[in-house]
Short mmCIF file of C-alpha atoms in Angstrom, two decimals:
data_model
loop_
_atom_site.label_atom_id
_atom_site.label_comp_id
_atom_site.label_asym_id
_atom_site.label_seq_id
_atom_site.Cartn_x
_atom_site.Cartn_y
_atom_site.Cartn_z
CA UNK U 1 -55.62 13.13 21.09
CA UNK U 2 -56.13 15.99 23.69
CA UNK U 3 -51.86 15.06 25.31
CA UNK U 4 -50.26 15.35 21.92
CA UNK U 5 -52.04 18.27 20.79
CA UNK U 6 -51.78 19.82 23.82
CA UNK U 7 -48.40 19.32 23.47
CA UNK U 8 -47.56 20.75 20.40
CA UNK U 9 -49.71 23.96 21.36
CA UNK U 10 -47.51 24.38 24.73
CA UNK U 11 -44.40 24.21 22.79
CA UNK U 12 -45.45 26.30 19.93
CA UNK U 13 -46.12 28.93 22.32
CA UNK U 14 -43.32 29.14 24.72
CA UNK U 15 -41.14 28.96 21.51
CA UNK U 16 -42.43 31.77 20.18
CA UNK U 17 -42.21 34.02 23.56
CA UNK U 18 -38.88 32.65 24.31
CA UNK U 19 -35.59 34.46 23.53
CA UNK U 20 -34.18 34.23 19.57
CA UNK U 21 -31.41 32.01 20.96
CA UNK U 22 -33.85 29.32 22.89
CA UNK U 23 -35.02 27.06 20.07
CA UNK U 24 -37.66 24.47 21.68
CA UNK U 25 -39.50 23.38 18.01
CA UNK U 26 -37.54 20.06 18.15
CA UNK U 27 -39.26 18.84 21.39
CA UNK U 28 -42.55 18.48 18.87
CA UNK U 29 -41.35 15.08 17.65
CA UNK U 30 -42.59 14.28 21.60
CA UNK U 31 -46.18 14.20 20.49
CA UNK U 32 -46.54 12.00 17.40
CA UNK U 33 -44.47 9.44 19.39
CA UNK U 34 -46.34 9.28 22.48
CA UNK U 35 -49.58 8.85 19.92
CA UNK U 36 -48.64 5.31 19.11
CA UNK U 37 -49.28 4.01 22.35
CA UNK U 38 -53.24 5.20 22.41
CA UNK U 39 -54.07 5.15 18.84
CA UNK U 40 -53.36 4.01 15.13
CA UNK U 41 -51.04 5.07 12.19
CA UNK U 42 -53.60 7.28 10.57
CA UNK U 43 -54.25 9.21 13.53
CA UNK U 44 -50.37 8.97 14.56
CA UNK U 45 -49.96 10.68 11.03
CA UNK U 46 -52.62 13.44 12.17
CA UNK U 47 -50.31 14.54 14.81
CA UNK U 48 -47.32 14.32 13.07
CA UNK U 49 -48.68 16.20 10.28
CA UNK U 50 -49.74 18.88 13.27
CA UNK U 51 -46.20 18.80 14.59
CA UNK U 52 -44.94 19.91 11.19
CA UNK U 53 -47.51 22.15 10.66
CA UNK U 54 -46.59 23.79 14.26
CA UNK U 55 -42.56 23.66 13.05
CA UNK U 56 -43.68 26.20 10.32
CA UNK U 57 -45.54 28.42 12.34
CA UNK U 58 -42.75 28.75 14.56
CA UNK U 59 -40.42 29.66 11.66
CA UNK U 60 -42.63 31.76 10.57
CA UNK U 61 -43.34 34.03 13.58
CA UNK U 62 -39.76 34.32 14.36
CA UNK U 63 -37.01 34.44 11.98
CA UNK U 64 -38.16 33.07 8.80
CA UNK U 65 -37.04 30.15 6.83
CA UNK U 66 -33.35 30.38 8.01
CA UNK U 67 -31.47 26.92 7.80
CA UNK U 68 -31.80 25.82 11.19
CA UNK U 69 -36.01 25.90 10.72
CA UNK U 70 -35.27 24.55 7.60
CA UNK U 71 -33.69 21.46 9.09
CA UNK U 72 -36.30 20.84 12.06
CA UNK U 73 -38.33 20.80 9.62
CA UNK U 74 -36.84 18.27 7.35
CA UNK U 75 -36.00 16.22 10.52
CA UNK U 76 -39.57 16.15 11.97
CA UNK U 77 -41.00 15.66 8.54
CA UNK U 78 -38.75 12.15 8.38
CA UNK U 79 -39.21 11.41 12.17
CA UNK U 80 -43.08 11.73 11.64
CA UNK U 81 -43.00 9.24 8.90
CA UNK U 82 -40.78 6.84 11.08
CA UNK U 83 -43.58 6.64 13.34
CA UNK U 84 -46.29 6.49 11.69
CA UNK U 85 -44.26 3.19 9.97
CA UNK U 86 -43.36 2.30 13.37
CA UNK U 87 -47.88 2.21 14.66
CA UNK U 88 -48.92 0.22 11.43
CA UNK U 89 -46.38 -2.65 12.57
CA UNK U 90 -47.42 -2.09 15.98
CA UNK U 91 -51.19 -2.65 14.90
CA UNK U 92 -50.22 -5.49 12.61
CA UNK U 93 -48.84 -7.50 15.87
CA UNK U 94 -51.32 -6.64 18.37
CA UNK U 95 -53.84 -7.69 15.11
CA UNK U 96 -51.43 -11.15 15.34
CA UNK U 97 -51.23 -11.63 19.20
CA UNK U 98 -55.37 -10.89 19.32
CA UNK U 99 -55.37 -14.02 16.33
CA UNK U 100 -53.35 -16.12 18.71
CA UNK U 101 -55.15 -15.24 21.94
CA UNK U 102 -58.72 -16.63 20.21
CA UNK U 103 -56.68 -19.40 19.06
CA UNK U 104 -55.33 -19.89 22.14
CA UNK U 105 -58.69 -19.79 23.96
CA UNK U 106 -60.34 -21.90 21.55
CA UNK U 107 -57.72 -24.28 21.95
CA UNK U 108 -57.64 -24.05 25.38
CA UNK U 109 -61.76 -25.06 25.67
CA UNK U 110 -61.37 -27.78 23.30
CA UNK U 111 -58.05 -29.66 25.21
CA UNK U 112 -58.45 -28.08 29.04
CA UNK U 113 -62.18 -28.26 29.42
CA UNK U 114 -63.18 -26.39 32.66
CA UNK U 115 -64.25 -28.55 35.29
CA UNK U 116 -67.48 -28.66 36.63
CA UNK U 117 -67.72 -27.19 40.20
CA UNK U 118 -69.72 -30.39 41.77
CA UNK U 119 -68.77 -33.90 40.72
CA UNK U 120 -70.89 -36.62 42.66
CA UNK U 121 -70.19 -35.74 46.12
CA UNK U 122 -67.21 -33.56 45.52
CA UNK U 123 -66.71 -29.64 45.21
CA UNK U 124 -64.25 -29.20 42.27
CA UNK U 125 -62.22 -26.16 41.64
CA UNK U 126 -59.61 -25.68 38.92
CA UNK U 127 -56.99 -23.25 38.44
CA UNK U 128 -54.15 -23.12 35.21
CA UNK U 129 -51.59 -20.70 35.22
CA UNK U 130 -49.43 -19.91 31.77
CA UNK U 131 -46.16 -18.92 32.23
CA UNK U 132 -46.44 -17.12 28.10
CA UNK U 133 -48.11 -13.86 27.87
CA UNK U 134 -49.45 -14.78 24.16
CA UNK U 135 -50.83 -18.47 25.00
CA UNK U 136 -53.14 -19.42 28.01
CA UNK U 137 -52.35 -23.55 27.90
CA UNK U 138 -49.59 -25.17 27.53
CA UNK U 139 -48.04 -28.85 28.45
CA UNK U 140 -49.86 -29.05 31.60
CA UNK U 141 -53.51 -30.91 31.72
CA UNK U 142 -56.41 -32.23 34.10
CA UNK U 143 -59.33 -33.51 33.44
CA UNK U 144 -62.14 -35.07 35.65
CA UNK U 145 -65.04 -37.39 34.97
CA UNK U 146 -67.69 -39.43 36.17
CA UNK U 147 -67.92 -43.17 36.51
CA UNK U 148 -71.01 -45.03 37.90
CA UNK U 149 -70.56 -44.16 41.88
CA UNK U 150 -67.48 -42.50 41.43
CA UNK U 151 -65.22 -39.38 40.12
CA UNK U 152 -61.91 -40.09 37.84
CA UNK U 153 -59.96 -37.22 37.86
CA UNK U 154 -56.06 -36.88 36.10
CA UNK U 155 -53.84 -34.02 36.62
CA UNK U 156 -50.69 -34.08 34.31
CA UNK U 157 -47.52 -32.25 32.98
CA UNK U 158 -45.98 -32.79 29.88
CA UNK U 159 -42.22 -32.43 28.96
CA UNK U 160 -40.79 -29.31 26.92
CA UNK U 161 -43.11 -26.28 25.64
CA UNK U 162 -44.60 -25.10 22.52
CA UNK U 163 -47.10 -27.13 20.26
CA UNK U 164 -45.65 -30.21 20.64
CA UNK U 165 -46.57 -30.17 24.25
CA UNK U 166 -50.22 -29.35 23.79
CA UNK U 167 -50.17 -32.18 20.70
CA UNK U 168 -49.54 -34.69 23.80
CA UNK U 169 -51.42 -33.11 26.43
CA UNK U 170 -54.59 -33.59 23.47
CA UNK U 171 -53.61 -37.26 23.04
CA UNK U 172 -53.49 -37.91 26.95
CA UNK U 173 -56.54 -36.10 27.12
CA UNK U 174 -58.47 -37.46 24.35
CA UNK U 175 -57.02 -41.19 25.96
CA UNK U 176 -58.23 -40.68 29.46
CA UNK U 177 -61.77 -39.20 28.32
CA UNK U 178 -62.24 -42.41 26.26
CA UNK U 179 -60.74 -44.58 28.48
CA UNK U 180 -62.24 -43.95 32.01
CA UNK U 181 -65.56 -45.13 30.88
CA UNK U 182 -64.10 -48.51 29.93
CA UNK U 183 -61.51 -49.24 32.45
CA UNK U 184 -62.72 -50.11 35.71
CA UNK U 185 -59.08 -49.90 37.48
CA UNK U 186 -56.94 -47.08 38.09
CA UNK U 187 -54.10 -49.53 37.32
CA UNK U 188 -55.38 -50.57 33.79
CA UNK U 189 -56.46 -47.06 32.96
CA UNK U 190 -52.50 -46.46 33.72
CA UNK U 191 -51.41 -49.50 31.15
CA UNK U 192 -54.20 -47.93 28.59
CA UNK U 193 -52.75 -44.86 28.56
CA UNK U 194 -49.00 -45.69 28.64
CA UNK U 195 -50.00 -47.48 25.26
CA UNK U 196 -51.97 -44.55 23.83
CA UNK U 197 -49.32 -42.50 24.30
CA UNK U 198 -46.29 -45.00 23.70
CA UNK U 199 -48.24 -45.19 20.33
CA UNK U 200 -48.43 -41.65 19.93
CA UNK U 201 -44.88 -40.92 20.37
CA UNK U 202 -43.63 -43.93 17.82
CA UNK U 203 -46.07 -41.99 15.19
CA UNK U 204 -44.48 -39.06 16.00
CA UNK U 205 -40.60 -40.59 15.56
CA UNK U 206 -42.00 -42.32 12.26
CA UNK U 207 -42.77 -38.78 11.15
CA UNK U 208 -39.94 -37.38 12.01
CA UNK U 209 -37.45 -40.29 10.28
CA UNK U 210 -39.88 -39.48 6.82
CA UNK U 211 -38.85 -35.38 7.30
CA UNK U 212 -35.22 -36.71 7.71
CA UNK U 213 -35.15 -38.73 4.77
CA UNK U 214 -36.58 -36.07 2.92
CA UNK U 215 -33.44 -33.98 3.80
CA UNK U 216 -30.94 -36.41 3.60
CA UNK U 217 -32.02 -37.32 0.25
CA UNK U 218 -31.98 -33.33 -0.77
CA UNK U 219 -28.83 -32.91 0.01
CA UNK U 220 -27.68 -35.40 -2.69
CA UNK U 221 -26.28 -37.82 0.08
CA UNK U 222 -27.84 -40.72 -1.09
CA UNK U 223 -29.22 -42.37 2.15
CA UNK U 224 -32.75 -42.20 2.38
CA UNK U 225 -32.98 -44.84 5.57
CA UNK U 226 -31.19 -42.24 8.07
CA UNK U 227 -33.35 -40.60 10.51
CA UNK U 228 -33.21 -37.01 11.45
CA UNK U 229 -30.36 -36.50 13.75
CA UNK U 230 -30.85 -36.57 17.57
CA UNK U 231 -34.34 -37.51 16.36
CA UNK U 232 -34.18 -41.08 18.95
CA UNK U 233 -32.87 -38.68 21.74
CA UNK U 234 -36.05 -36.22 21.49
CA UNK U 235 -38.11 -39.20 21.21
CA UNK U 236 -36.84 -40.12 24.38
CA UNK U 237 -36.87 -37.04 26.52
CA UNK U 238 -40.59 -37.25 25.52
CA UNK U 239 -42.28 -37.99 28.62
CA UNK U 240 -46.00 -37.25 30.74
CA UNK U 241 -46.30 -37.07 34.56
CA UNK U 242 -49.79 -37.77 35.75
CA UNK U 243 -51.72 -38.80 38.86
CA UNK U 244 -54.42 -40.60 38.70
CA UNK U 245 -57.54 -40.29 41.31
CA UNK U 246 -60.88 -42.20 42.27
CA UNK U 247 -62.99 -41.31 44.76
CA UNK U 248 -66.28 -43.36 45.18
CA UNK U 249 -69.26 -42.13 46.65
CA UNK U 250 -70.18 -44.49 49.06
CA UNK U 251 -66.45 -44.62 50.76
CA UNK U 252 -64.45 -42.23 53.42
CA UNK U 253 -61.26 -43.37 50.76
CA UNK U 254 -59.58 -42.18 47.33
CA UNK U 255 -57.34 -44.42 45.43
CA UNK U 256 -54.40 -42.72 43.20
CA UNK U 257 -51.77 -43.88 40.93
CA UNK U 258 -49.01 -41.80 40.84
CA UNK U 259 -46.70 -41.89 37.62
CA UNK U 260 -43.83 -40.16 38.18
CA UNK U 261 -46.11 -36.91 39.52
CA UNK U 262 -45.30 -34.12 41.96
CA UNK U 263 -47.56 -35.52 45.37
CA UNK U 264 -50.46 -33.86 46.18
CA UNK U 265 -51.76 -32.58 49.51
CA UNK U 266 -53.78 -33.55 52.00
CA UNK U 267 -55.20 -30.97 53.98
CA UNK U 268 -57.60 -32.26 56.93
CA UNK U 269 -60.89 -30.34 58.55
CA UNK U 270 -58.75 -30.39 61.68
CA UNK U 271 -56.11 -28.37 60.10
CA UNK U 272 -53.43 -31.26 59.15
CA UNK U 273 -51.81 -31.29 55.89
CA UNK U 274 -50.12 -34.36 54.89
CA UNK U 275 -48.10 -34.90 51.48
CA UNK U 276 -49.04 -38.42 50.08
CA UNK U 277 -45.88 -39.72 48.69
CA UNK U 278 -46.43 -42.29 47.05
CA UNK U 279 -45.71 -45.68 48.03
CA UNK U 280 -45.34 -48.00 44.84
CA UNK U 281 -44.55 -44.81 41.97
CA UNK U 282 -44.43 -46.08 38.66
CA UNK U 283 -41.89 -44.08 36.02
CA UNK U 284 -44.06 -40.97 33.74
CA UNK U 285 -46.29 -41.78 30.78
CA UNK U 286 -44.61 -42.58 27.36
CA UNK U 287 -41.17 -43.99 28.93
CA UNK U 288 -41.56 -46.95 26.72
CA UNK U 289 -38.72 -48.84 27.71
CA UNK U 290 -38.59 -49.09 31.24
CA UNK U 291 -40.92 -51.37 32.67
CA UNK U 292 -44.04 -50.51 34.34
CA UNK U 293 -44.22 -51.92 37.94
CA UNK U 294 -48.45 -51.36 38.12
CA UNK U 295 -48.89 -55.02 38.68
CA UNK U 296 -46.62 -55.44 41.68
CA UNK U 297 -48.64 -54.26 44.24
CA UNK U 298 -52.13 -55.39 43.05
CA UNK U 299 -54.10 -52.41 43.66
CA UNK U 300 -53.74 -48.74 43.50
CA UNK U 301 -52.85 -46.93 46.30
CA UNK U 302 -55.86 -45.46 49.06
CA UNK U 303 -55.83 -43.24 51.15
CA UNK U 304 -58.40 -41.77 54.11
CA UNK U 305 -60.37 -39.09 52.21
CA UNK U 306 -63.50 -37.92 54.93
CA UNK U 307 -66.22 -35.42 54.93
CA UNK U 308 -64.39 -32.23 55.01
CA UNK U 309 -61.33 -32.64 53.88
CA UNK U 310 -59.90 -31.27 51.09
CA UNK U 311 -56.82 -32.89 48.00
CA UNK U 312 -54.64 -30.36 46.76
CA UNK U 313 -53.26 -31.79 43.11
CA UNK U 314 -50.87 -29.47 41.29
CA UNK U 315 -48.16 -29.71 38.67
CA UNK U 316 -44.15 -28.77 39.12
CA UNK U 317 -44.86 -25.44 37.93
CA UNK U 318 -46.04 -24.52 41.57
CA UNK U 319 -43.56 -26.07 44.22
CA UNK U 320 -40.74 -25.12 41.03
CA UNK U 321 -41.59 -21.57 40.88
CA UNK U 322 -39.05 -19.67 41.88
CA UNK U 323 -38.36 -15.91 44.41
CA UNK U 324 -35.85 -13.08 42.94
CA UNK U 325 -33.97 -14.85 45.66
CA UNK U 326 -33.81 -18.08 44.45
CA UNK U 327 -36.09 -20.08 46.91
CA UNK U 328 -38.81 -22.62 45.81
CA UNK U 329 -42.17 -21.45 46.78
CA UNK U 330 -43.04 -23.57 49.81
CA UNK U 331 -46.63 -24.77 49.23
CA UNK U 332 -46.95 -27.55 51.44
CA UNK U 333 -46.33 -24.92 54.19
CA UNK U 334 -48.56 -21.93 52.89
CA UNK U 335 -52.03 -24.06 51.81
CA UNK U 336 -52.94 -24.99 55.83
CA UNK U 337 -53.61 -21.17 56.79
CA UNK U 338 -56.12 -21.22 54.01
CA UNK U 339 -58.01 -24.75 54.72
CA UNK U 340 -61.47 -23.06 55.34
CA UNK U 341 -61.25 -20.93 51.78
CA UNK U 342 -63.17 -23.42 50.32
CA UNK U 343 -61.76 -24.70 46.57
CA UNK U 344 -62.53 -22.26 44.73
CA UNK U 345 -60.88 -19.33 47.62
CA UNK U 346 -58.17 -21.58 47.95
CA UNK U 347 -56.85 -21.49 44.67
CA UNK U 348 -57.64 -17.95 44.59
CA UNK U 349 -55.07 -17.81 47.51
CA UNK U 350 -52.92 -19.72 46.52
CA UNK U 351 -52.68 -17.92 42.87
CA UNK U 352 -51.91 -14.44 44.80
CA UNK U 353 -49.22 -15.25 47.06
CA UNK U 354 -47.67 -17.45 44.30
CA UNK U 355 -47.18 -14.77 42.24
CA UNK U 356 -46.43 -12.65 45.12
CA UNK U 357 -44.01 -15.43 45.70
CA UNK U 358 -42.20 -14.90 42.10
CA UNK U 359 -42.33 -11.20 41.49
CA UNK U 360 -45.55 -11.18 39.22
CA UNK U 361 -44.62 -13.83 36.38
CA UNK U 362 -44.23 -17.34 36.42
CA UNK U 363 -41.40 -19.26 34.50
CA UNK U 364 -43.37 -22.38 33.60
CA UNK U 365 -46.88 -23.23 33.44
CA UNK U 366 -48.43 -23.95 36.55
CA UNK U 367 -52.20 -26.12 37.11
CA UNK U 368 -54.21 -26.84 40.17
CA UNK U 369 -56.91 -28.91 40.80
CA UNK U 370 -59.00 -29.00 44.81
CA UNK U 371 -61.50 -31.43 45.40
CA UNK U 372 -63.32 -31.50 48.64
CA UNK U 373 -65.49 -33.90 50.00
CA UNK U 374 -68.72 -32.38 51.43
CA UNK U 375 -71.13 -34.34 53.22
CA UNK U 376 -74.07 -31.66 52.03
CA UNK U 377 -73.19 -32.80 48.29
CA UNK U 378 -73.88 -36.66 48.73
CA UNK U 379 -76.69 -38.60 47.05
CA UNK U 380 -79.78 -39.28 48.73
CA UNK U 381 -79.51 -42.47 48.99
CA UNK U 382 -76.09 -41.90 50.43
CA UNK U 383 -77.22 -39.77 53.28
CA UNK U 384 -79.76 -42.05 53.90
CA UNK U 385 -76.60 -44.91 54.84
CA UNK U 386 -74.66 -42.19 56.53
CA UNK U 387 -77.44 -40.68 58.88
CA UNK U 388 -78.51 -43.18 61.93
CA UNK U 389 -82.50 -44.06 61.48
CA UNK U 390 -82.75 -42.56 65.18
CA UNK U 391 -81.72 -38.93 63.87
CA UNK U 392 -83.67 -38.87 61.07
#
């Protein structure tokens, strides 16, 4: 309040001193349309009302109701009602976008449940970056649970944007949660949820083909057994990348399947960071028609995982993002200088000089998941195998 009245004081007065042919009354407008920006349409209307009010005055202490004062006032009187119009819609989105947010956030605990910072032996840390101001998740998921002596963990990224994508992130989500407890192979969990969401998607077509018929039979065309059109080519751009982790207690080892998934990084206690390619990749989640090759090599993948170290998992949206320049952001090169952060300071870095990296906004979602093994985190029992009898 104290700017724009301030403001229409100043310029009522230096109009008023200044010579009969300096007219300054139109610069009042300036305060009832800075007012939007720091307070609502009744107040807004306050100040416009004042500007008005101030337009008078001026006409009033000078020359009297000539035409020109006649005008500004006319003018101000319709600009001030153009604002105040202009900070009720203003309030009616920011109302809308605080709706969405909660939604969003609700959402958001519901699909992408934070994960716990200690899983068996591990220290977990978990970072998701949206690239939309209004939402906070989108098409990229992890998830991580337990399973007798060991932690199941999934990082994923789903295809396209919008609600669709968070309608399959929930089904992969919803398959894995379910399905970890009763698969005891990475390799089966990966068949399991190929069907789950296979199944999902065919629903999804069905509904689709009943909305087409629906509007092919509308528009009097008689042939209620055509589809929507380019409804089979959606269905087929509809796909998941995941990766797929174990990591037992009792073993220096981690065993991943990757499915068509960006590969994550190995960064060792002695400052080596390796990128685990994988070495038998299967094609993404819900490409129903290509066969699966998870029975070929008999056995997921493993890999040396020792006290200390520390697995770097992340989705597209981070090696993707892009400078003003047009350069990737080169993670595999950046993470090493931060090994000792910890994984909770390491994604903290990592967050920073990413969007140092892109200028302050990301252009797709972006999710990160560090586990590190530490040998002060394992079971009793555990230490008990790992410690000789003669130092104890």
């Amino acid at each position: 309040m104290a700017i724009p009245v301030g403001l229409i004081v100043v310029i009522t007065i230096v109009d008023v001193m200044a010579p009969a042919h300096i007219h300054l009354g139109p610069l009042l407008v300036v305060a009832p349309a800075i007012t939007p920006s720091f307070a609502g349409p009744r107040t807004t209307g306050l100040i416009g009302a004042l500007a008005v009010a101030a337009q008078i005055l001026i006409a009033v202490l000078r020359s009297g109701f000539d035409v020109n004062h006649q005008v500004q006032i006319a003018a101000l009187t319709v600009l001030s009602l153009f604002i105040v119009v202009y900070a009720r819609e203003q309030r009616r989105r920011h109302r809308e976008l605080a709706r969405v947010r909660s939604v969003s956030e609700a959402t958001q605990r519901v699909v992408l449940r934070p994960l716990p910072y200690r899983l068996g032996p591990l220290r977990v840390a978990s970072l998701y970056l949206a690239a939309e101001d209004e939402a906070q998740i989108g098409g990229d998921l992890y998830a991580a649970t337990r399973v007798k002596e060991c932690t199941r963990l999934i990082i994923g990224d789903v295809r396209g944007k919008g609600l669709t994508s968070i309608s399959d992130a929930s089904v992969l989500m919803g398959a894995f949660r379910e399905a970890a407890h009763l698969t005891p192979g990475l390799l089966e969990l990966t068949d399991v949820l190929e069907r789950s969401v296979c199944r999902h998607l065919a629903e999804h077509a069905a509904t689709d083909a009943e909305h087409g018929d629906g509007e092919h039979s509308s528009g009097g065309h008689g042939d209620g057994e055509q589809p929507r059109p380019g409804a089979d080519e959606e269905l087929r751009e509809h796909f998941i990348t995941a990766l797929l982790v174990d990591v037992p207690d009792g073993d220096t080892v981690t065993f991943m399947a990757n499915c068509g998934h960006p590969p994550p990084l190995l960064l060792r206690e002695d400052g080596r960071v390796t990128t685990l390619y994988p070495s038998h990749p299967t094609p993404p989640l819900g490409m129903c028609e290509l066969p699966r090759s998870s029975g070929a090599p008999g056995a997921p993948e493993a890999v040396p995982f020792e006290d200390g170290d520390t697995l770097l998992l992340y989705t597209d949206g981070v090696i993707e993002a892009r400078a003003p320049d047009g350069s990737f952001y080169p993670l595999a090169e950046r993470v090493g200088q931060w090994r000792g952060s910890g994984p909770e300071g390491l994604l903290q870095h990592i967050r920073r000089d990413l969007l140092a990296h892109v200028g302050g906004r990301l252009g797709d979602d972006a999710a990160m998941v560090v586990i590190q093994r530490s040998p002060a985190l394992h079971p009793v029992q555990q230490l008990r195998r790992v410690v000789p009898a003669a130092d104890r």
